[in-house]
PDB file of C-alpha atoms in Angstrom:
ATOM      1  CA  MET A   1    -260.420  36.455 153.481  1.00  0.00           C
ATOM      2  CA  SER A   2    -263.857  37.430 151.445  1.00  0.00           C
ATOM      3  CA  LYS A   3    -265.919  34.902 150.213  1.00  0.00           C
ATOM      4  CA  GLN A   4    -264.877  34.017 145.756  1.00  0.00           C
ATOM      5  CA  TYR A   5    -268.319  34.729 143.613  1.00  0.00           C
ATOM      6  CA  LYS A   6    -267.712  33.399 140.903  1.00  0.00           C
ATOM      7  CA  TRP A   7    -270.569  34.216 138.108  1.00  0.00           C
ATOM      8  CA  GLY A   8    -272.109  32.587 135.523  1.00  0.00           C
ATOM      9  CA  ILE A   9    -273.926  34.515 132.143  1.00  0.00           C
ATOM     10  CA  ILE A  10    -276.692  33.765 130.702  1.00  0.00           C
ATOM     11  CA  GLY A  11    -276.832  35.017 126.813  1.00  0.00           C
ATOM     12  CA  CYS A  12    -273.467  36.851 126.315  1.00  0.00           C
ATOM     13  CA  GLY A  13    -274.350  39.697 123.560  1.00  0.00           C
ATOM     14  CA  SER A  14    -273.777  43.269 123.286  1.00  0.00           C
ATOM     15  CA  VAL A  15    -274.416  44.682 126.212  1.00  0.00           C
ATOM     16  CA  THR A  16    -272.470  42.103 127.977  1.00  0.00           C
ATOM     17  CA  GLU A  17    -269.821  42.916 125.809  1.00  0.00           C
ATOM     18  CA  LEU A  18    -268.404  46.466 127.006  1.00  0.00           C
ATOM     19  CA  LYS A  19    -271.544  47.520 129.326  1.00  0.00           C
ATOM     20  CA  SER A  20    -271.377  44.592 131.857  1.00  0.00           C
ATOM     21  CA  GLY A  21    -269.396  41.178 131.043  1.00  0.00           C
ATOM     22  CA  PRO A  22    -266.020  42.560 131.792  1.00  0.00           C
ATOM     23  CA  ALA A  23    -266.581  44.752 135.330  1.00  0.00           C
ATOM     24  CA  TYR A  24    -267.424  41.358 137.132  1.00  0.00           C
ATOM     25  CA  GLN A  25    -263.423  40.222 136.226  1.00  0.00           C
ATOM     26  CA  LYS A  26    -262.512  44.010 137.341  1.00  0.00           C
ATOM     27  CA  VAL A  27    -264.407  43.629 140.989  1.00  0.00           C
ATOM     28  CA  ASP A  28    -261.961  41.922 143.844  1.00  0.00           C
ATOM     29  CA  GLY A  29    -263.929  39.067 144.786  1.00  0.00           C
ATOM     30  CA  PHE A  30    -265.889  38.880 141.745  1.00  0.00           C
ATOM     31  CA  ASN A  31    -264.918  35.822 138.773  1.00  0.00           C
ATOM     32  CA  LEU A  32    -266.983  35.922 135.178  1.00  0.00           C
ATOM     33  CA  TYR A  33    -266.512  32.246 135.319  1.00  0.00           C
ATOM     34  CA  ALA A  34    -268.709  30.393 132.409  1.00  0.00           C
ATOM     35  CA  VAL A  35    -271.072  31.987 130.131  1.00  0.00           C
ATOM     36  CA  MET A  36    -273.778  30.663 127.758  1.00  0.00           C
ATOM     37  CA  ARG A  37    -275.593  31.535 124.849  1.00  0.00           C
ATOM     38  CA  ARG A  38    -277.914  28.875 122.632  1.00  0.00           C
ATOM     39  CA  ASP A  39    -275.068  29.189 119.904  1.00  0.00           C
ATOM     40  CA  ILE A  40    -272.548  27.143 121.570  1.00  0.00           C
ATOM     41  CA  GLU A  41    -269.959  28.715 118.964  1.00  0.00           C
ATOM     42  CA  LYS A  42    -270.777  32.062 120.324  1.00  0.00           C
ATOM     43  CA  ALA A  43    -270.295  30.925 123.655  1.00  0.00           C
ATOM     44  CA  LYS A  44    -266.860  29.756 122.923  1.00  0.00           C
ATOM     45  CA  ASP A  45    -266.130  33.192 120.714  1.00  0.00           C
ATOM     46  CA  TYR A  46    -267.161  35.363 123.309  1.00  0.00           C
ATOM     47  CA  ALA A  47    -265.174  32.827 126.585  1.00  0.00           C
ATOM     48  CA  THR A  48    -261.817  32.657 124.437  1.00  0.00           C
ATOM     49  CA  ARG A  49    -261.870  35.687 124.265  1.00  0.00           C
ATOM     50  CA  HIS A  50    -262.800  37.280 127.439  1.00  0.00           C
ATOM     51  CA  HIS A  51    -260.857  34.581 128.697  1.00  0.00           C
ATOM     52  CA  VAL A  52    -263.761  32.538 130.621  1.00  0.00           C
ATOM     53  CA  PRO A  53    -262.851  29.895 131.824  1.00  0.00           C
ATOM     54  CA  LYS A  54    -266.415  27.435 130.286  1.00  0.00           C
ATOM     55  CA  PHE A  55    -269.093  27.748 128.493  1.00  0.00           C
ATOM     56  CA  TYR A  56    -272.675  26.227 127.750  1.00  0.00           C
ATOM     57  CA  GLY A  57    -274.968  26.382 124.962  1.00  0.00           C
ATOM     58  CA  ASN A  58    -277.787  24.673 127.650  1.00  0.00           C
ATOM     59  CA  ALA A  59    -278.763  27.533 130.300  1.00  0.00           C
ATOM     60  CA  ASP A  60    -279.455  24.853 132.422  1.00  0.00           C
ATOM     61  CA  GLU A  61    -275.815  22.769 132.374  1.00  0.00           C
ATOM     62  CA  LEU A  62    -274.792  26.993 133.403  1.00  0.00           C
ATOM     63  CA  ILE A  63    -277.837  27.248 135.751  1.00  0.00           C
ATOM     64  CA  ASN A  64    -276.895  23.686 137.861  1.00  0.00           C
ATOM     65  CA  ASP A  65    -272.942  24.148 137.718  1.00  0.00           C
ATOM     66  CA  PRO A  66    -271.948  23.056 141.771  1.00  0.00           C
ATOM     67  CA  ASP A  67    -269.286  25.045 140.579  1.00  0.00           C
ATOM     68  CA  ILE A  68    -271.018  28.231 139.609  1.00  0.00           C
ATOM     69  CA  ASP A  69    -272.723  30.652 142.918  1.00  0.00           C
ATOM     70  CA  ALA A  70    -274.268  33.980 141.027  1.00  0.00           C
ATOM     71  CA  ILE A  71    -276.180  34.150 137.327  1.00  0.00           C
ATOM     72  CA  TYR A  72    -276.224  37.171 135.474  1.00  0.00           C
ATOM     73  CA  ILE A  73    -279.239  36.554 133.246  1.00  0.00           C
ATOM     74  CA  ALA A  74    -279.250  39.181 130.375  1.00  0.00           C
ATOM     75  CA  THR A  75    -281.777  37.942 127.983  1.00  0.00           C
ATOM     76  CA  PRO A  76    -284.052  40.142 125.761  1.00  0.00           C
ATOM     77  CA  PRO A  77    -286.689  40.129 128.531  1.00  0.00           C
ATOM     78  CA  ASP A  78    -289.393  38.407 127.319  1.00  0.00           C
ATOM     79  CA  SER A  79    -287.432  34.494 128.809  1.00  0.00           C
ATOM     80  CA  HIS A  80    -286.047  36.398 132.381  1.00  0.00           C
ATOM     81  CA  ALA A  81    -289.156  34.864 134.726  1.00  0.00           C
ATOM     82  CA  TYR A  82    -288.671  31.572 132.914  1.00  0.00           C
ATOM     83  CA  TYR A  83    -284.389  31.798 133.426  1.00  0.00           C
ATOM     84  CA  ALA A  84    -285.271  33.397 136.856  1.00  0.00           C
ATOM     85  CA  LEU A  85    -287.385  31.109 138.523  1.00  0.00           C
ATOM     86  CA  LYS A  86    -284.758  28.308 137.884  1.00  0.00           C
ATOM     87  CA  VAL A  87    -282.119  30.118 139.303  1.00  0.00           C
ATOM     88  CA  ALA A  88    -284.681  30.504 142.127  1.00  0.00           C
ATOM     89  CA  GLU A  89    -284.522  27.385 141.718  1.00  0.00           C
ATOM     90  CA  ALA A  90    -280.931  26.440 142.171  1.00  0.00           C
ATOM     91  CA  GLY A  91    -280.608  28.445 144.949  1.00  0.00           C
ATOM     92  CA  LYS A  92    -278.688  31.319 143.481  1.00  0.00           C
ATOM     93  CA  ILE A  93    -277.728  34.642 143.575  1.00  0.00           C
ATOM     94  CA  CYS A  94    -279.621  36.923 140.096  1.00  0.00           C
ATOM     95  CA  CYS A  95    -278.757  40.189 138.748  1.00  0.00           C
ATOM     96  CA  ILE A  96    -281.572  40.464 135.688  1.00  0.00           C
ATOM     97  CA  GLU A  97    -280.940  42.364 132.766  1.00  0.00           C
ATOM     98  CA  LYS A  98    -283.164  46.229 132.757  1.00  0.00           C
ATOM     99  CA  PRO A  99    -286.479  46.244 132.567  1.00  0.00           C
ATOM    100  CA  MET A 100    -286.881  42.906 135.466  1.00  0.00           C
ATOM    101  CA  ALA A 101    -289.216  41.195 133.437  1.00  0.00           C
ATOM    102  CA  PRO A 102    -292.193  43.126 130.749  1.00  0.00           C
ATOM    103  CA  THR A 103    -295.263  43.041 133.407  1.00  0.00           C
ATOM    104  CA  TYR A 104    -295.296  44.319 135.985  1.00  0.00           C
ATOM    105  CA  LYS A 105    -297.260  40.763 137.145  1.00  0.00           C
ATOM    106  CA  GLU A 106    -293.847  38.765 136.494  1.00  0.00           C
ATOM    107  CA  CYS A 107    -291.725  40.927 138.389  1.00  0.00           C
ATOM    108  CA  LEU A 108    -294.314  40.705 141.062  1.00  0.00           C
ATOM    109  CA  LEU A 109    -293.388  36.759 140.785  1.00  0.00           C
ATOM    110  CA  ILE A 110    -289.877  36.432 140.435  1.00  0.00           C
ATOM    111  CA  ASN A 111    -289.040  39.297 143.055  1.00  0.00           C
ATOM    112  CA  ASN A 112    -290.762  36.967 145.893  1.00  0.00           C
ATOM    113  CA  VAL A 113    -290.031  33.500 145.284  1.00  0.00           C
ATOM    114  CA  PHE A 114    -286.187  34.654 145.373  1.00  0.00           C
ATOM    115  CA  LYS A 115    -287.790  36.947 148.420  1.00  0.00           C
ATOM    116  CA  GLU A 116    -289.689  33.521 149.858  1.00  0.00           C
ATOM    117  CA  LYS A 117    -285.960  32.010 149.781  1.00  0.00           C
ATOM    118  CA  LYS A 118    -284.026  34.694 150.995  1.00  0.00           C
ATOM    119  CA  ILE A 119    -281.298  34.463 147.536  1.00  0.00           C
ATOM    120  CA  PRO A 120    -280.290  38.082 146.945  1.00  0.00           C
ATOM    121  CA  LEU A 121    -281.642  39.225 143.949  1.00  0.00           C
ATOM    122  CA  PHE A 122    -280.326  42.669 142.040  1.00  0.00           C
ATOM    123  CA  VAL A 123    -281.275  44.404 138.204  1.00  0.00           C
ATOM    124  CA  ALA A 124    -279.355  45.980 136.134  1.00  0.00           C
ATOM    125  CA  TYR A 125    -279.787  49.555 136.891  1.00  0.00           C
ATOM    126  CA  TYR A 126    -276.643  50.877 137.809  1.00  0.00           C
ATOM    127  CA  ARG A 127    -277.398  54.437 137.317  1.00  0.00           C
ATOM    128  CA  ARG A 128    -277.981  54.555 140.422  1.00  0.00           C
ATOM    129  CA  SER A 129    -275.084  53.775 140.929  1.00  0.00           C
ATOM    130  CA  LEU A 130    -272.561  55.875 138.695  1.00  0.00           C
ATOM    131  CA  PRO A 131    -270.329  59.048 140.819  1.00  0.00           C
ATOM    132  CA  ARG A 132    -272.359  61.593 138.256  1.00  0.00           C
ATOM    133  CA  PHE A 133    -275.719  60.800 139.927  1.00  0.00           C
ATOM    134  CA  LYS A 134    -274.564  60.280 143.294  1.00  0.00           C
ATOM    135  CA  GLN A 135    -273.304  63.402 143.178  1.00  0.00           C
ATOM    136  CA  ILE A 136    -276.830  64.720 142.630  1.00  0.00           C
ATOM    137  CA  LYS A 137    -278.305  62.854 144.777  1.00  0.00           C
ATOM    138  CA  SER A 138    -275.989  64.684 146.961  1.00  0.00           C
ATOM    139  CA  TRP A 139    -276.437  67.802 146.133  1.00  0.00           C
ATOM    140  CA  LEU A 140    -280.931  67.388 146.765  1.00  0.00           C
ATOM    141  CA  GLU A 141    -279.877  65.971 149.506  1.00  0.00           C
ATOM    142  CA  ASP A 142    -277.757  68.978 150.743  1.00  0.00           C
ATOM    143  CA  ASN A 143    -281.159  71.290 150.087  1.00  0.00           C
ATOM    144  CA  LYS A 144    -279.069  73.006 147.169  1.00  0.00           C
ATOM    145  CA  ILE A 145    -281.833  73.728 145.619  1.00  0.00           C
ATOM    146  CA  GLY A 146    -284.615  74.372 148.272  1.00  0.00           C
ATOM    147  CA  LYS A 147    -287.736  71.796 148.091  1.00  0.00           C
ATOM    148  CA  VAL A 148    -287.846  70.147 145.227  1.00  0.00           C
ATOM    149  CA  ARG A 149    -291.289  71.319 143.688  1.00  0.00           C
ATOM    150  CA  HIS A 150    -290.946  69.197 140.354  1.00  0.00           C
ATOM    151  CA  ILE A 151    -289.401  67.153 137.436  1.00  0.00           C
ATOM    152  CA  ASN A 152    -289.311  66.803 134.075  1.00  0.00           C
ATOM    153  CA  TRP A 153    -288.252  64.189 130.864  1.00  0.00           C
ATOM    154  CA  HIS A 154    -287.803  64.575 127.178  1.00  0.00           C
ATOM    155  CA  LEU A 155    -286.094  62.290 125.333  1.00  0.00           C
ATOM    156  CA  SER A 156    -286.125  61.584 121.323  1.00  0.00           C
ATOM    157  CA  LYS A 157    -284.579  60.050 118.751  1.00  0.00           C
ATOM    158  CA  PRO A 158    -284.844  59.193 114.982  1.00  0.00           C
ATOM    159  CA  ALA A 159    -286.037  55.592 114.001  1.00  0.00           C
ATOM    160  CA  ASN A 160    -282.532  53.888 113.226  1.00  0.00           C
ATOM    161  CA  ASP A 161    -282.005  51.356 110.113  1.00  0.00           C
ATOM    162  CA  ILE A 162    -283.596  49.142 111.486  1.00  0.00           C
ATOM    163  CA  ASP A 163    -286.714  50.854 112.439  1.00  0.00           C
ATOM    164  CA  LEU A 164    -287.456  51.561 108.297  1.00  0.00           C
ATOM    165  CA  SER A 165    -286.679  48.133 107.124  1.00  0.00           C
ATOM    166  CA  LYS A 166    -288.864  46.672 109.429  1.00  0.00           C
ATOM    167  CA  ILE A 167    -286.575  44.795 110.341  1.00  0.00           C
ATOM    168  CA  TYR A 168    -287.766  42.585 113.587  1.00  0.00           C
ATOM    169  CA  ASN A 169    -286.235  43.857 116.236  1.00  0.00           C
ATOM    170  CA  TRP A 170    -287.191  42.295 120.206  1.00  0.00           C
ATOM    171  CA  ARG A 171    -287.423  45.886 121.477  1.00  0.00           C
ATOM    172  CA  THR A 172    -289.510  47.189 119.766  1.00  0.00           C
ATOM    173  CA  ASP A 173    -292.003  43.486 119.370  1.00  0.00           C
ATOM    174  CA  ILE A 174    -295.273  44.871 121.369  1.00  0.00           C
ATOM    175  CA  LYS A 175    -295.074  41.493 123.034  1.00  0.00           C
ATOM    176  CA  ILE A 176    -291.738  41.618 124.763  1.00  0.00           C
ATOM    177  CA  ALA A 177    -291.557  45.337 125.331  1.00  0.00           C
ATOM    178  CA  GLN A 178    -295.659  47.313 124.247  1.00  0.00           C
ATOM    179  CA  GLY A 179    -293.226  50.864 124.929  1.00  0.00           C
ATOM    180  CA  GLY A 180    -290.657  49.292 122.692  1.00  0.00           C
ATOM    181  CA  TYR A 181    -287.680  51.719 122.444  1.00  0.00           C
ATOM    182  CA  PHE A 182    -289.522  53.470 126.098  1.00  0.00           C
ATOM    183  CA  ASP A 183    -289.450  49.992 127.768  1.00  0.00           C
ATOM    184  CA  ASP A 184    -285.466  50.161 127.511  1.00  0.00           C
ATOM    185  CA  LEU A 185    -284.615  53.282 127.294  1.00  0.00           C
ATOM    186  CA  ALA A 186    -287.510  55.236 129.474  1.00  0.00           C
ATOM    187  CA  SER A 187    -286.670  52.468 132.282  1.00  0.00           C
ATOM    188  CA  HIS A 188    -283.318  53.532 132.594  1.00  0.00           C
ATOM    189  CA  GLY A 189    -284.841  57.809 133.455  1.00  0.00           C
ATOM    190  CA  ILE A 190    -287.739  56.518 135.730  1.00  0.00           C
ATOM    191  CA  ASP A 191    -285.663  54.624 137.714  1.00  0.00           C
ATOM    192  CA  LEU A 192    -282.794  57.417 138.339  1.00  0.00           C
ATOM    193  CA  PHE A 193    -286.346  59.397 139.151  1.00  0.00           C
ATOM    194  CA  ILE A 194    -287.139  57.134 141.921  1.00  0.00           C
ATOM    195  CA  HIS A 195    -283.963  57.171 143.467  1.00  0.00           C
ATOM    196  CA  LEU A 196    -283.654  60.354 143.204  1.00  0.00           C
ATOM    197  CA  LEU A 197    -286.224  61.623 144.772  1.00  0.00           C
ATOM    198  CA  GLY A 198    -288.297  58.381 146.535  1.00  0.00           C
ATOM    199  CA  ASN A 199    -291.371  56.171 144.880  1.00  0.00           C
ATOM    200  CA  ILE A 200    -294.254  56.711 143.174  1.00  0.00           C
ATOM    201  CA  GLU A 201    -297.620  57.127 144.359  1.00  0.00           C
ATOM    202  CA  THR A 202    -299.341  57.525 141.341  1.00  0.00           C
ATOM    203  CA  ALA A 203    -298.578  57.323 137.793  1.00  0.00           C
ATOM    204  CA  ASN A 204    -301.065  57.873 134.380  1.00  0.00           C
ATOM    205  CA  GLY A 205    -299.737  58.440 129.977  1.00  0.00           C
ATOM    206  CA  ILE A 206    -301.423  58.358 126.972  1.00  0.00           C
ATOM    207  CA  ALA A 207    -299.262  55.874 124.212  1.00  0.00           C
ATOM    208  CA  VAL A 208    -299.235  55.546 120.483  1.00  0.00           C
ATOM    209  CA  ASN A 209    -297.581  54.258 117.310  1.00  0.00           C
ATOM    210  CA  GLN A 210    -296.930  57.183 115.201  1.00  0.00           C
ATOM    211  CA  GLN A 211    -294.572  55.663 112.791  1.00  0.00           C
ATOM    212  CA  GLU A 212    -296.642  52.300 112.784  1.00  0.00           C
ATOM    213  CA  LEU A 213    -292.592  50.657 111.976  1.00  0.00           C
ATOM    214  CA  TYR A 214    -292.746  48.577 114.276  1.00  0.00           C
ATOM    215  CA  SER A 215    -295.755  46.736 116.341  1.00  0.00           C
ATOM    216  CA  ALA A 216    -294.554  48.318 120.201  1.00  0.00           C
ATOM    217  CA  MET A 217    -295.749  52.438 120.813  1.00  0.00           C
ATOM    218  CA  ASP A 218    -293.317  54.901 119.785  1.00  0.00           C
ATOM    219  CA  ALA A 219    -294.573  57.623 121.075  1.00  0.00           C
ATOM    220  CA  ILE A 220    -295.544  58.544 125.340  1.00  0.00           C
ATOM    221  CA  VAL A 221    -296.453  61.222 127.358  1.00  0.00           C
ATOM    222  CA  GLY A 222    -296.631  60.490 130.674  1.00  0.00           C
ATOM    223  CA  ASN A 223    -297.680  62.327 134.646  1.00  0.00           C
ATOM    224  CA  TRP A 224    -297.089  61.104 138.060  1.00  0.00           C
ATOM    225  CA  VAL A 225    -296.270  62.063 141.294  1.00  0.00           C
ATOM    226  CA  HIS A 226    -294.213  60.536 143.516  1.00  0.00           C
ATOM    227  CA  GLU A 227    -295.056  60.231 147.694  1.00  0.00           C
ATOM    228  CA  SER A 228    -293.419  62.630 148.712  1.00  0.00           C
ATOM    229  CA  GLY A 229    -295.774  65.636 146.758  1.00  0.00           C
ATOM    230  CA  VAL A 230    -292.972  66.062 143.869  1.00  0.00           C
ATOM    231  CA  THR A 231    -294.616  66.217 140.721  1.00  0.00           C
ATOM    232  CA  GLY A 232    -293.200  65.298 137.540  1.00  0.00           C
ATOM    233  CA  SER A 233    -293.533  64.807 133.630  1.00  0.00           C
ATOM    234  CA  GLY A 234    -291.987  63.554 130.676  1.00  0.00           C
ATOM    235  CA  SER A 235    -292.101  62.789 126.970  1.00  0.00           C
ATOM    236  CA  TRP A 236    -290.355  60.742 124.449  1.00  0.00           C
ATOM    237  CA  ASN A 237    -290.411  60.136 120.708  1.00  0.00           C
ATOM    238  CA  PHE A 238    -289.171  58.045 118.853  1.00  0.00           C
ATOM    239  CA  GLY A 239    -289.342  59.447 115.231  1.00  0.00           C
ATOM    240  CA  THR A 240    -288.333  63.040 115.166  1.00  0.00           C
ATOM    241  CA  GLU A 241    -285.161  64.760 113.647  1.00  0.00           C
ATOM    242  CA  LYS A 242    -282.501  64.164 116.036  1.00  0.00           C
ATOM    243  CA  ARG A 243    -281.222  62.983 119.030  1.00  0.00           C
ATOM    244  CA  GLU A 244    -281.904  64.675 122.142  1.00  0.00           C
ATOM    245  CA  ASP A 245    -282.222  64.136 126.231  1.00  0.00           C
ATOM    246  CA  TYR A 246    -283.235  66.904 129.560  1.00  0.00           C
ATOM    247  CA  VAL A 247    -283.571  66.252 132.137  1.00  0.00           C
ATOM    248  CA  GLN A 248    -284.684  69.296 134.863  1.00  0.00           C
ATOM    249  CA  ILE A 249    -285.033  68.683 138.615  1.00  0.00           C
ATOM    250  CA  TYR A 250    -287.478  72.219 139.883  1.00  0.00           C
ATOM    251  CA  GLY A 251    -287.080  73.738 143.764  1.00  0.00           C
ATOM    252  CA  GLU A 252    -287.889  76.486 145.624  1.00  0.00           C
ATOM    253  CA  GLU A 253    -284.901  78.139 145.480  1.00  0.00           C
ATOM    254  CA  GLY A 254    -282.519  76.191 142.272  1.00  0.00           C
ATOM    255  CA  LYS A 255    -282.850  74.413 140.099  1.00  0.00           C
ATOM    256  CA  ILE A 256    -280.751  70.761 138.537  1.00  0.00           C
ATOM    257  CA  SER A 257    -279.603  69.657 134.721  1.00  0.00           C
ATOM    258  CA  PHE A 258    -278.855  66.703 133.449  1.00  0.00           C
ATOM    259  CA  SER A 259    -279.078  63.637 130.356  1.00  0.00           C
ATOM    260  CA  VAL A 260    -279.742  60.687 131.542  1.00  0.00           C
ATOM    261  CA  PHE A 261    -278.068  59.143 128.643  1.00  0.00           C
ATOM    262  CA  GLY A 262    -275.083  61.827 127.406  1.00  0.00           C
ATOM    263  CA  GLU A 263    -272.167  62.159 129.293  1.00  0.00           C
ATOM    264  CA  VAL A 264    -272.580  66.460 129.034  1.00  0.00           C
ATOM    265  CA  PRO A 265    -271.351  68.385 132.664  1.00  0.00           C
ATOM    266  CA  ILE A 266    -274.369  68.321 135.709  1.00  0.00           C
ATOM    267  CA  VAL A 267    -275.446  71.964 136.164  1.00  0.00           C
ATOM    268  CA  LEU A 268    -276.745  73.256 139.479  1.00  0.00           C
ATOM    269  CA  GLU A 269    -278.583  76.696 139.077  1.00  0.00           C
ATOM    270  CA  ARG A 270    -278.869  78.542 142.244  1.00  0.00           C
ATOM    271  CA  GLY A 271    -279.621  82.639 142.762  1.00  0.00           C
ATOM    272  CA  THR A 272    -276.209  83.773 140.180  1.00  0.00           C
ATOM    273  CA  HIS A 273    -274.456  80.329 140.874  1.00  0.00           C
ATOM    274  CA  ILE A 274    -273.891  78.111 138.973  1.00  0.00           C
ATOM    275  CA  GLU A 275    -271.989  74.729 139.421  1.00  0.00           C
ATOM    276  CA  SER A 276    -271.208  72.924 135.910  1.00  0.00           C
ATOM    277  CA  LEU A 277    -269.471  69.003 136.859  1.00  0.00           C
ATOM    278  CA  SER A 278    -267.989  66.950 134.283  1.00  0.00           C
ATOM    279  CA  ILE A 279    -268.138  64.264 135.977  1.00  0.00           C
ATOM    280  CA  LYS A 280    -266.866  60.702 133.440  1.00  0.00           C
ATOM    281  CA  ASN A 281    -268.674  57.290 133.274  1.00  0.00           C
ATOM    282  CA  PRO A 282    -266.811  54.000 134.028  1.00  0.00           C
ATOM    283  CA  GLU A 283    -265.184  52.343 130.870  1.00  0.00           C
ATOM    284  CA  ASN A 284    -267.331  48.969 131.687  1.00  0.00           C
ATOM    285  CA  ILE A 285    -270.347  51.331 132.787  1.00  0.00           C
ATOM    286  CA  GLN A 286    -271.758  48.700 134.510  1.00  0.00           C
ATOM    287  CA  PHE A 287    -268.472  49.049 137.059  1.00  0.00           C
ATOM    288  CA  PHE A 288    -270.065  49.625 139.710  1.00  0.00           C
ATOM    289  CA  HIS A 289    -273.603  48.142 139.992  1.00  0.00           C
ATOM    290  CA  VAL A 290    -270.942  45.655 140.329  1.00  0.00           C
ATOM    291  CA  GLN A 291    -268.840  46.530 142.632  1.00  0.00           C
ATOM    292  CA  ASN A 292    -271.839  47.518 144.818  1.00  0.00           C
ATOM    293  CA  MET A 293    -273.535  44.047 144.115  1.00  0.00           C
ATOM    294  CA  LYS A 294    -269.613  42.726 146.024  1.00  0.00           C
ATOM    295  CA  ASN A 295    -270.243  45.507 149.049  1.00  0.00           C
ATOM    296  CA  HIS A 296    -274.203  44.065 149.254  1.00  0.00           C
ATOM    297  CA  LEU A 297    -272.870  40.449 150.082  1.00  0.00           C
ATOM    298  CA  SER A 298    -269.753  40.449 151.847  1.00  0.00           C
ATOM    299  CA  GLU A 299    -269.844  43.811 154.107  1.00  0.00           C
ATOM    300  CA  ASN A 300    -274.220  44.114 153.925  1.00  0.00           C
ATOM    301  CA  ILE A 301    -273.498  47.796 152.037  1.00  0.00           C
ATOM    302  CA  GLN A 302    -277.489  47.476 151.186  1.00  0.00           C
ATOM    303  CA  HIS A 303    -277.721  47.611 147.025  1.00  0.00           C
ATOM    304  CA  PRO A 304    -279.704  50.719 145.298  1.00  0.00           C
ATOM    305  CA  SER A 305    -280.983  48.002 142.637  1.00  0.00           C
ATOM    306  CA  THR A 306    -282.892  45.602 143.950  1.00  0.00           C
ATOM    307  CA  GLY A 307    -286.045  43.104 143.168  1.00  0.00           C
ATOM    308  CA  LYS A 308    -287.856  45.521 145.216  1.00  0.00           C
ATOM    309  CA  THR A 309    -287.002  48.631 143.314  1.00  0.00           C
ATOM    310  CA  ALA A 310    -287.227  46.995 140.005  1.00  0.00           C
ATOM    311  CA  LEU A 311    -290.533  45.308 140.957  1.00  0.00           C
ATOM    312  CA  HIS A 312    -292.055  49.676 142.142  1.00  0.00           C
ATOM    313  CA  THR A 313    -291.230  50.809 138.915  1.00  0.00           C
ATOM    314  CA  THR A 314    -292.182  48.044 136.206  1.00  0.00           C
ATOM    315  CA  TRP A 315    -295.551  49.294 137.752  1.00  0.00           C
ATOM    316  CA  VAL A 316    -294.940  52.662 136.988  1.00  0.00           C
ATOM    317  CA  LEU A 317    -293.844  52.391 133.558  1.00  0.00           C
ATOM    318  CA  GLU A 318    -297.550  49.450 133.327  1.00  0.00           C
ATOM    319  CA  ASN A 319    -298.996  52.938 133.872  1.00  0.00           C
ATOM    320  CA  ILE A 320    -297.800  55.272 131.609  1.00  0.00           C
ATOM    321  CA  LEU A 321    -298.860  53.131 129.166  1.00  0.00           C
ATOM    322  CA  GLN A 322    -302.236  52.579 130.736  1.00  0.00           C
ATOM    323  CA  ASN A 323    -302.421  48.918 132.030  1.00  0.00           C
ATOM    324  CA  ASN A 324    -303.454  49.723 135.452  1.00  0.00           C
ATOM    325  CA  ASN A 325    -302.537  46.859 137.696  1.00  0.00           C
TER     326      ASN A 325
END
């Protein structure tokens, strides 16, 4: 019989309610065994509602629980390195919510420690594992649009009620996320483009704060070049009239169009041929990401999102924000 892995979650907040937490219960060979929140009553509530055997109010107790094999860190990014280094010291498998950490320097430290200890490290860039994007990757590998020339992404959305009220939100605190929603949202797309088109050789950009609703940047434009020579461009603005999210990959013989976040059809155009596919995401959007961690651990099938790949993504994000490292 294959090994059964008992997981613990540090920070069982909103992302773990539907997106991720239940996936650790649904994947064969994984068991969500314990959760932790600093507010132990909230930890108890989560454990009760999700039928998790153990709950803690202290992260060290969860990390050092001898029954736990692996830990998913789902706290705000500024605490990722702090907890990840403790998990590494305990010698346990780790998955970290994205972005891996607020800075490239911290990501490098985390990655190096796990690499030196030869402990598996995953990062929750789960779009690499979603069927809709696997189909796009298949189209590219099958040369459906010929040689790829350029990729462009535009993402924008209106300021939300929290932004307008100026209530504190860690996602827009420059000390935690210099790019604000760019760090939180654009990281998904940039990471996906690296997965689809290969590593990025150079990247640059401009970031400003147009609305002055919070301390982080809210308007960013960027350009990059993949090692393959494919060029890329993007614009992200978080103070527009409506939400827009569209990507085009241009090839010498056609074009692929899709959305990073929306479940709109993915479209392949080549001459007069148009192919449109509707591929829904799973109920728990991290399910295939979690399933692939099990495949990596039990069947030695390489996971698409590791500490190494997430490190490169953070390097690109920092260069677009003009933090050259």
